PDB file of C-alpha atoms in Angstrom:
ATOM      1  CA  ARG V 266      -0.085  -0.030  -0.094  1.00 88.00           C
ATOM      2  CA  ALA V 267       2.825   2.321   0.975  1.00 86.00           C
ATOM      3  CA  ALA V 268       4.334   1.640  -2.893  1.00 87.00           C
ATOM      4  CA  LEU V 269       0.988   2.085  -4.258  1.00 87.00           C
ATOM      5  CA  ARG V 270       0.299   5.684  -2.478  1.00 87.00           C
ATOM      6  CA  HIS V 271       4.046   6.625  -3.766  1.00 85.00           C
ATOM      7  CA  THR V 272       3.644   6.029  -7.026  1.00 84.00           C
ATOM      8  CA  ARG V 273       0.135   7.317  -6.942  1.00 85.00           C
ATOM      9  CA  ASP V 274       1.328  10.716  -5.807  1.00 84.00           C
ATOM     10  CA  ASP V 275       4.199  10.623  -8.293  1.00 78.00           C
ATOM     11  CA  PRO V 276       3.310  12.977 -11.624  1.00 73.00           C
ATOM     12  CA  GLU V 277       4.621   9.910 -13.706  1.00 79.00           C
ATOM     13  CA  ILE V 278       1.382   8.027 -13.450  1.00 84.00           C
ATOM     14  CA  ASP V 279       2.403   5.034 -15.745  1.00 89.00           C
ATOM     15  CA  ALA V 280       4.488   3.710 -12.699  1.00 89.00           C
ATOM     16  CA  HIS V 281       0.952   3.688 -10.586  1.00 90.00           C
ATOM     17  CA  LEU V 282      -0.945   2.118 -13.370  1.00 91.00           C
ATOM     18  CA  LEU V 283       1.551  -0.915 -14.103  1.00 92.00           C
ATOM     19  CA  LEU V 284       1.640  -1.236 -10.027  1.00 92.00           C
ATOM     20  CA  CYS V 285      -1.937  -1.423  -9.875  1.00 94.00           C
ATOM     21  CA  ILE V 286      -2.207  -4.095 -12.993  1.00 94.00           C
ATOM     22  CA  ARG V 287       0.192  -6.392 -11.358  1.00 93.00           C
ATOM     23  CA  HIS V 288      -1.688  -6.597  -7.938  1.00 94.00           C
ATOM     24  CA  THR V 289      -4.733  -7.883  -9.465  1.00 93.00           C
ATOM     25  CA  ARG V 290      -3.940 -11.292  -8.897  1.00 93.00           C
ATOM     26  CA  PHE V 291      -2.780 -10.195  -5.275  1.00 94.00           C
ATOM     27  CA  TRP V 292      -6.240  -9.027  -4.605  1.00 94.00           C
ATOM     28  CA  GLU V 293      -8.048 -11.382  -6.168  1.00 93.00           C
ATOM     29  CA  VAL V 294      -6.502 -14.279  -4.201  1.00 94.00           C
ATOM     30  CA  ARG V 295      -6.380 -12.449  -0.660  1.00 93.00           C
ATOM     31  CA  GLY V 296     -10.169 -11.252  -1.296  1.00 92.00           C
ATOM     32  CA  TYR V 297      -9.270  -7.288  -1.436  1.00 93.00           C
ATOM     33  CA  LEU V 298     -11.524  -7.239  -4.468  1.00 92.00           C
ATOM     34  CA  GLU V 299     -12.885  -4.066  -3.461  1.00 91.00           C
ATOM     35  CA  GLU V 300      -9.717  -2.488  -2.355  1.00 93.00           C
ATOM     36  CA  GLY V 301      -8.553  -3.533  -5.571  1.00 94.00           C
ATOM     37  CA  GLN V 302     -11.465  -1.601  -7.406  1.00 93.00           C
ATOM     38  CA  ARG V 303     -10.693   1.407  -5.771  1.00 93.00           C
ATOM     39  CA  TRP V 304      -7.033   1.397  -6.602  1.00 94.00           C
ATOM     40  CA  LEU V 305      -7.689   0.541 -10.033  1.00 94.00           C
ATOM     41  CA  SER V 306     -10.772   2.980  -9.940  1.00 93.00           C
ATOM     42  CA  ASP V 307      -8.528   5.977  -8.973  1.00 92.00           C
ATOM     43  CA  ALA V 308      -5.585   5.201 -10.992  1.00 92.00           C
ATOM     44  CA  ILE V 309      -7.388   5.228 -14.079  1.00 92.00           C
ATOM     45  CA  ALA V 310      -9.128   8.539 -13.302  1.00 90.00           C
ATOM     46  CA  LEU V 311      -5.543   9.949 -12.784  1.00 87.00           C
ATOM     47  CA  ALA V 312      -4.496   8.277 -16.171  1.00 86.00           C
ATOM     48  CA  GLU V 313      -7.128   9.956 -18.035  1.00 80.00           C
ATOM     49  CA  GLU V 314      -6.637  12.937 -16.254  1.00 79.00           C
ATOM     50  CA  ALA V 315      -3.019  12.908 -17.232  1.00 74.00           C
ATOM     51  CA  GLN V 316      -3.509  11.488 -20.375  1.00 75.00           C
ATOM     52  CA  ALA V 317      -1.229   8.417 -19.814  1.00 71.00           C
ATOM     53  CA  GLN V 318       0.037   5.631 -22.079  1.00 83.00           C
ATOM     54  CA  ALA V 319      -3.539   4.499 -24.094  1.00 88.00           C
ATOM     55  CA  MET V 320      -2.239   0.634 -23.590  1.00 90.00           C
ATOM     56  CA  LEU V 321      -1.632   0.722 -19.623  1.00 91.00           C
ATOM     57  CA  ARG V 322      -5.348   2.581 -19.403  1.00 90.00           C
ATOM     58  CA  MET V 323      -6.890  -0.138 -21.140  1.00 94.00           C
ATOM     59  CA  ARG V 324      -5.041  -2.720 -19.448  1.00 95.00           C
ATOM     60  CA  ALA V 325      -6.053  -1.115 -15.996  1.00 95.00           C
ATOM     61  CA  ILE V 326      -9.677  -1.259 -17.260  1.00 96.00           C
ATOM     62  CA  GLY V 327      -9.588  -4.651 -18.048  1.00 95.00           C
ATOM     63  CA  ARG V 328      -8.157  -5.645 -14.615  1.00 95.00           C
ATOM     64  CA  ALA V 329     -10.781  -3.193 -13.071  1.00 95.00           C
ATOM     65  CA  THR V 330     -13.417  -5.131 -15.085  1.00 95.00           C
ATOM     66  CA  TYR V 331     -11.900  -8.562 -13.846  1.00 93.00           C
ATOM     67  CA  LEU V 332     -12.040  -7.443 -10.601  1.00 94.00           C
ATOM     68  CA  ALA V 333     -15.652  -6.032 -10.737  1.00 93.00           C
ATOM     69  CA  THR V 334     -16.833  -9.019 -12.254  1.00 90.00           C
ATOM     70  CA  ASN V 335     -15.626 -11.541  -9.602  1.00 89.00           C
ATOM     71  CA  GLY V 336     -16.727  -9.359  -6.941  1.00 90.00           C
ATOM     72  CA  GLY V 337     -20.098  -9.692  -8.518  1.00 87.00           C
ATOM     73  CA  ALA V 338     -20.421  -5.831  -9.140  1.00 87.00           C
ATOM     74  CA  PHE V 339     -22.041  -6.058 -12.298  1.00 85.00           C
ATOM     75  CA  ASP V 340     -23.466  -2.800 -12.348  1.00 87.00           C
ATOM     76  CA  GLN V 341     -19.711  -1.657 -12.645  1.00 90.00           C
ATOM     77  CA  SER V 342     -18.520  -4.493 -14.952  1.00 90.00           C
ATOM     78  CA  GLY V 343     -21.152  -3.859 -17.788  1.00 91.00           C
ATOM     79  CA  PRO V 344     -20.103  -0.019 -18.292  1.00 94.00           C
ATOM     80  CA  LEU V 345     -16.513  -0.997 -17.518  1.00 95.00           C
ATOM     81  CA  SER V 346     -16.166  -3.697 -19.782  1.00 95.00           C
ATOM     82  CA  GLN V 347     -17.542  -1.157 -22.516  1.00 95.00           C
ATOM     83  CA  ARG V 348     -14.929   0.797 -22.042  1.00 95.00           C
ATOM     84  CA  TRP V 349     -12.218  -1.772 -22.323  1.00 97.00           C
ATOM     85  CA  PHE V 350     -13.663  -2.840 -25.392  1.00 97.00           C
ATOM     86  CA  ALA V 351     -13.813   0.387 -27.114  1.00 96.00           C
ATOM     87  CA  LEU V 352     -10.398   1.442 -26.015  1.00 95.00           C
ATOM     88  CA  ALA V 353      -8.845  -1.827 -27.301  1.00 96.00           C
ATOM     89  CA  ARG V 354     -10.639  -1.743 -30.739  1.00 96.00           C
ATOM     90  CA  GLU V 355      -9.246   1.919 -31.106  1.00 94.00           C
ATOM     91  CA  LEU V 356      -5.751   0.432 -30.096  1.00 95.00           C
ATOM     92  CA  GLY V 357      -6.338  -2.200 -32.937  1.00 95.00           C
ATOM     93  CA  ASP V 358      -5.982  -5.029 -30.057  1.00 94.00           C
ATOM     94  CA  GLU V 359      -8.194  -7.656 -31.344  1.00 92.00           C
ATOM     95  CA  ALA V 360      -6.902 -10.154 -28.475  1.00 92.00           C
ATOM     96  CA  ALA V 361      -8.236  -7.566 -25.804  1.00 94.00           C
ATOM     97  CA  ALA V 362     -11.394  -6.684 -27.573  1.00 95.00           C
ATOM     98  CA  ALA V 363     -12.131 -10.172 -27.634  1.00 94.00           C
ATOM     99  CA  GLU V 364     -11.399 -10.517 -23.787  1.00 92.00           C
ATOM    100  CA  ALA V 365     -13.381  -7.590 -23.206  1.00 95.00           C
ATOM    101  CA  ARG V 366     -16.234  -8.582 -25.515  1.00 95.00           C
ATOM    102  CA  ASP V 367     -16.400 -11.850 -23.004  1.00 92.00           C
ATOM    103  CA  TYR V 368     -17.017  -9.587 -19.940  1.00 93.00           C
ATOM    104  CA  ILE V 369     -19.629  -7.586 -21.773  1.00 94.00           C
ATOM    105  CA  ALA V 370     -21.732 -10.766 -22.841  1.00 94.00           C
ATOM    106  CA  TYR V 371     -21.085 -11.856 -18.895  1.00 91.00           C
ATOM    107  CA  ALA V 372     -22.672  -8.554 -18.009  1.00 91.00           C
ATOM    108  CA  LEU V 373     -25.483  -9.238 -20.328  1.00 92.00           C
ATOM    109  CA  TRP V 374     -26.028 -12.945 -19.066  1.00 91.00           C
ATOM    110  CA  THR V 375     -26.261 -11.681 -15.621  1.00 89.00           C
ATOM    111  CA  GLN V 376     -29.211  -9.258 -16.676  1.00 88.00           C
ATOM    112  CA  GLY V 377     -31.067 -12.298 -18.287  1.00 89.00           C
ATOM    113  CA  ALA V 378     -30.282 -11.040 -21.995  1.00 92.00           C
ATOM    114  CA  ARG V 379     -29.003 -14.972 -22.939  1.00 91.00           C
ATOM    115  CA  ASP V 380     -29.397 -14.453 -26.856  1.00 91.00           C
ATOM    116  CA  ASP V 381     -26.865 -11.321 -26.442  1.00 94.00           C
ATOM    117  CA  ALA V 382     -24.596 -13.000 -24.685  1.00 93.00           C
ATOM    118  CA  ALA V 383     -24.593 -15.913 -26.667  1.00 93.00           C
ATOM    119  CA  SER V 384     -23.914 -13.625 -29.925  1.00 93.00           C
ATOM    120  CA  LEU V 385     -20.851 -12.081 -28.392  1.00 94.00           C
ATOM    121  CA  ILE V 386     -19.449 -15.029 -26.675  1.00 94.00           C
ATOM    122  CA  GLU V 387     -19.394 -16.784 -30.463  1.00 92.00           C
ATOM    123  CA  GLU V 388     -17.838 -13.610 -31.519  1.00 92.00           C
ATOM    124  CA  SER V 389     -14.699 -13.780 -29.370  1.00 91.00           C
ATOM    125  CA  LEU V 390     -14.837 -17.871 -29.728  1.00 91.00           C
ATOM    126  CA  ALA V 391     -14.263 -17.331 -33.325  1.00 89.00           C
ATOM    127  CA  PHE V 392     -11.047 -15.056 -32.807  1.00 91.00           C
ATOM    128  CA  PHE V 393      -9.899 -17.565 -30.034  1.00 91.00           C
ATOM    129  CA  ARG V 394     -10.112 -20.425 -32.212  1.00 90.00           C
ATOM    130  CA  MET V 395      -7.657 -18.705 -34.906  1.00 89.00           C
ATOM    131  CA  GLY V 396      -5.357 -17.214 -32.125  1.00 79.00           C
ATOM    132  CA  GLY V 397      -4.214 -20.359 -30.170  1.00 75.00           C
ATOM    133  CA  ASP V 398      -5.250 -18.942 -27.217  1.00 82.00           C
ATOM    134  CA  LYS V 399      -6.292 -21.982 -25.531  1.00 87.00           C
ATOM    135  CA  ILE V 400      -7.347 -20.491 -22.000  1.00 88.00           C
ATOM    136  CA  ASN V 401      -9.716 -17.959 -23.616  1.00 89.00           C
ATOM    137  CA  LEU V 402     -10.830 -20.756 -26.124  1.00 92.00           C
ATOM    138  CA  GLY V 403     -11.562 -23.139 -23.207  1.00 93.00           C
ATOM    139  CA  ALA V 404     -13.238 -20.638 -20.954  1.00 91.00           C
ATOM    140  CA  ASN V 405     -15.388 -19.466 -23.888  1.00 92.00           C
ATOM    141  CA  LEU V 406     -16.570 -22.951 -24.898  1.00 95.00           C
ATOM    142  CA  MET V 407     -16.894 -23.290 -21.250  1.00 94.00           C
ATOM    143  CA  ASN V 408     -19.561 -20.163 -21.178  1.00 92.00           C
ATOM    144  CA  LEU V 409     -21.286 -20.746 -24.291  1.00 95.00           C
ATOM    145  CA  GLY V 410     -21.835 -24.621 -22.972  1.00 96.00           C
ATOM    146  CA  TRP V 411     -23.485 -23.241 -19.659  1.00 95.00           C
ATOM    147  CA  LEU V 412     -25.577 -20.558 -21.933  1.00 94.00           C
ATOM    148  CA  GLN V 413     -26.707 -23.516 -23.963  1.00 94.00           C
ATOM    149  CA  ILE V 414     -27.898 -25.470 -20.758  1.00 95.00           C
ATOM    150  CA  GLU V 415     -29.699 -22.175 -19.647  1.00 92.00           C
ATOM    151  CA  ARG V 416     -31.354 -22.054 -23.064  1.00 91.00           C
ATOM    152  CA  GLY V 417     -32.194 -25.721 -23.013  1.00 93.00           C
ATOM    153  CA  ASP V 418     -30.133 -26.810 -25.946  1.00 94.00           C
ATOM    154  CA  LEU V 419     -28.353 -29.909 -24.300  1.00 97.00           C
ATOM    155  CA  GLU V 420     -27.151 -31.222 -27.091  1.00 97.00           C
ATOM    156  CA  ARG V 421     -25.151 -28.067 -28.091  1.00 96.00           C
ATOM    157  CA  ALA V 422     -23.852 -27.805 -24.558  1.00 96.00           C
ATOM    158  CA  ARG V 423     -22.550 -31.286 -24.479  1.00 97.00           C
ATOM    159  CA  GLU V 424     -20.435 -30.438 -27.826  1.00 96.00           C
ATOM    160  CA  LEU V 425     -19.059 -27.308 -26.483  1.00 96.00           C
ATOM    161  CA  PHE V 426     -18.119 -29.257 -22.740  1.00 96.00           C
ATOM    162  CA  ASP V 427     -16.526 -32.291 -24.970  1.00 96.00           C
ATOM    163  CA  GLU V 428     -14.429 -29.560 -26.843  1.00 94.00           C
ATOM    164  CA  VAL V 429     -13.028 -28.404 -23.329  1.00 93.00           C
ATOM    165  CA  VAL V 430     -11.759 -31.624 -22.492  1.00 92.00           C
ATOM    166  CA  PRO V 431      -8.332 -32.176 -24.556  1.00 92.00           C
ATOM    167  CA  LEU V 432      -7.696 -28.286 -23.798  1.00 89.00           C
ATOM    168  CA  ALA V 433      -8.029 -28.902 -20.045  1.00 84.00           C
ATOM    169  CA  ARG V 434      -5.898 -32.201 -20.448  1.00 85.00           C
ATOM    170  CA  ASP V 435      -3.403 -30.169 -22.239  1.00 83.00           C
ATOM    171  CA  ALA V 436      -3.286 -27.745 -19.917  1.00 73.00           C
ATOM    172  CA  ARG V 437      -2.192 -30.199 -17.008  1.00 68.00           C
TER     173      ARG V 437
END
C-alpha cells in the first residue's frame, strides 16, 4: 500500500498504473476485490486526467473489469467492459477486444440477455479459435456451454463441453 500511495503521488502515473495492474491477482487471491477496484478506479481517473499511455489505461480498465466481475459488481463491470472494449478496438488490440467482449457478454448474461450474451461469446470464440489462446478458448467454450444449458440446448452444450476436455488435458 505504501508503494501504491508513493507511485500514485508521483507525476509519472504510468508506474502507478502498472503497479495496480500487477496487483490484481494479489487482490483477487487475498479477497481484497473492493480495495483493488478502488485503487484501479483512482488510477484510471488519474491516468485519464494525465493522458497516460493508452495501452496501460486499457489494461487497467481490463483488470478493473475483472475484479468487478469476480466481486459480483455487475453494475460496474458492464460499463467498465464497454470502455475496455472501445479502447481495445481504438488501439487495434483484437485479443483484448475479444476478452472485453466476453465480459460484456457476462454482464448481459447476468441481466438475463442470454441470446445477446451468446452472440458475443460466439464472436470471441471465433477469434480465440484462430489465435491459439487455449485458456480463453476453453473459458468461452465453457461459458457458451452453460448458456446453452440455460437455453435448453443440451446437445449443443455437450458438444461445447466435449471440446473443452482436450484443452483441459493439454493444460496439465
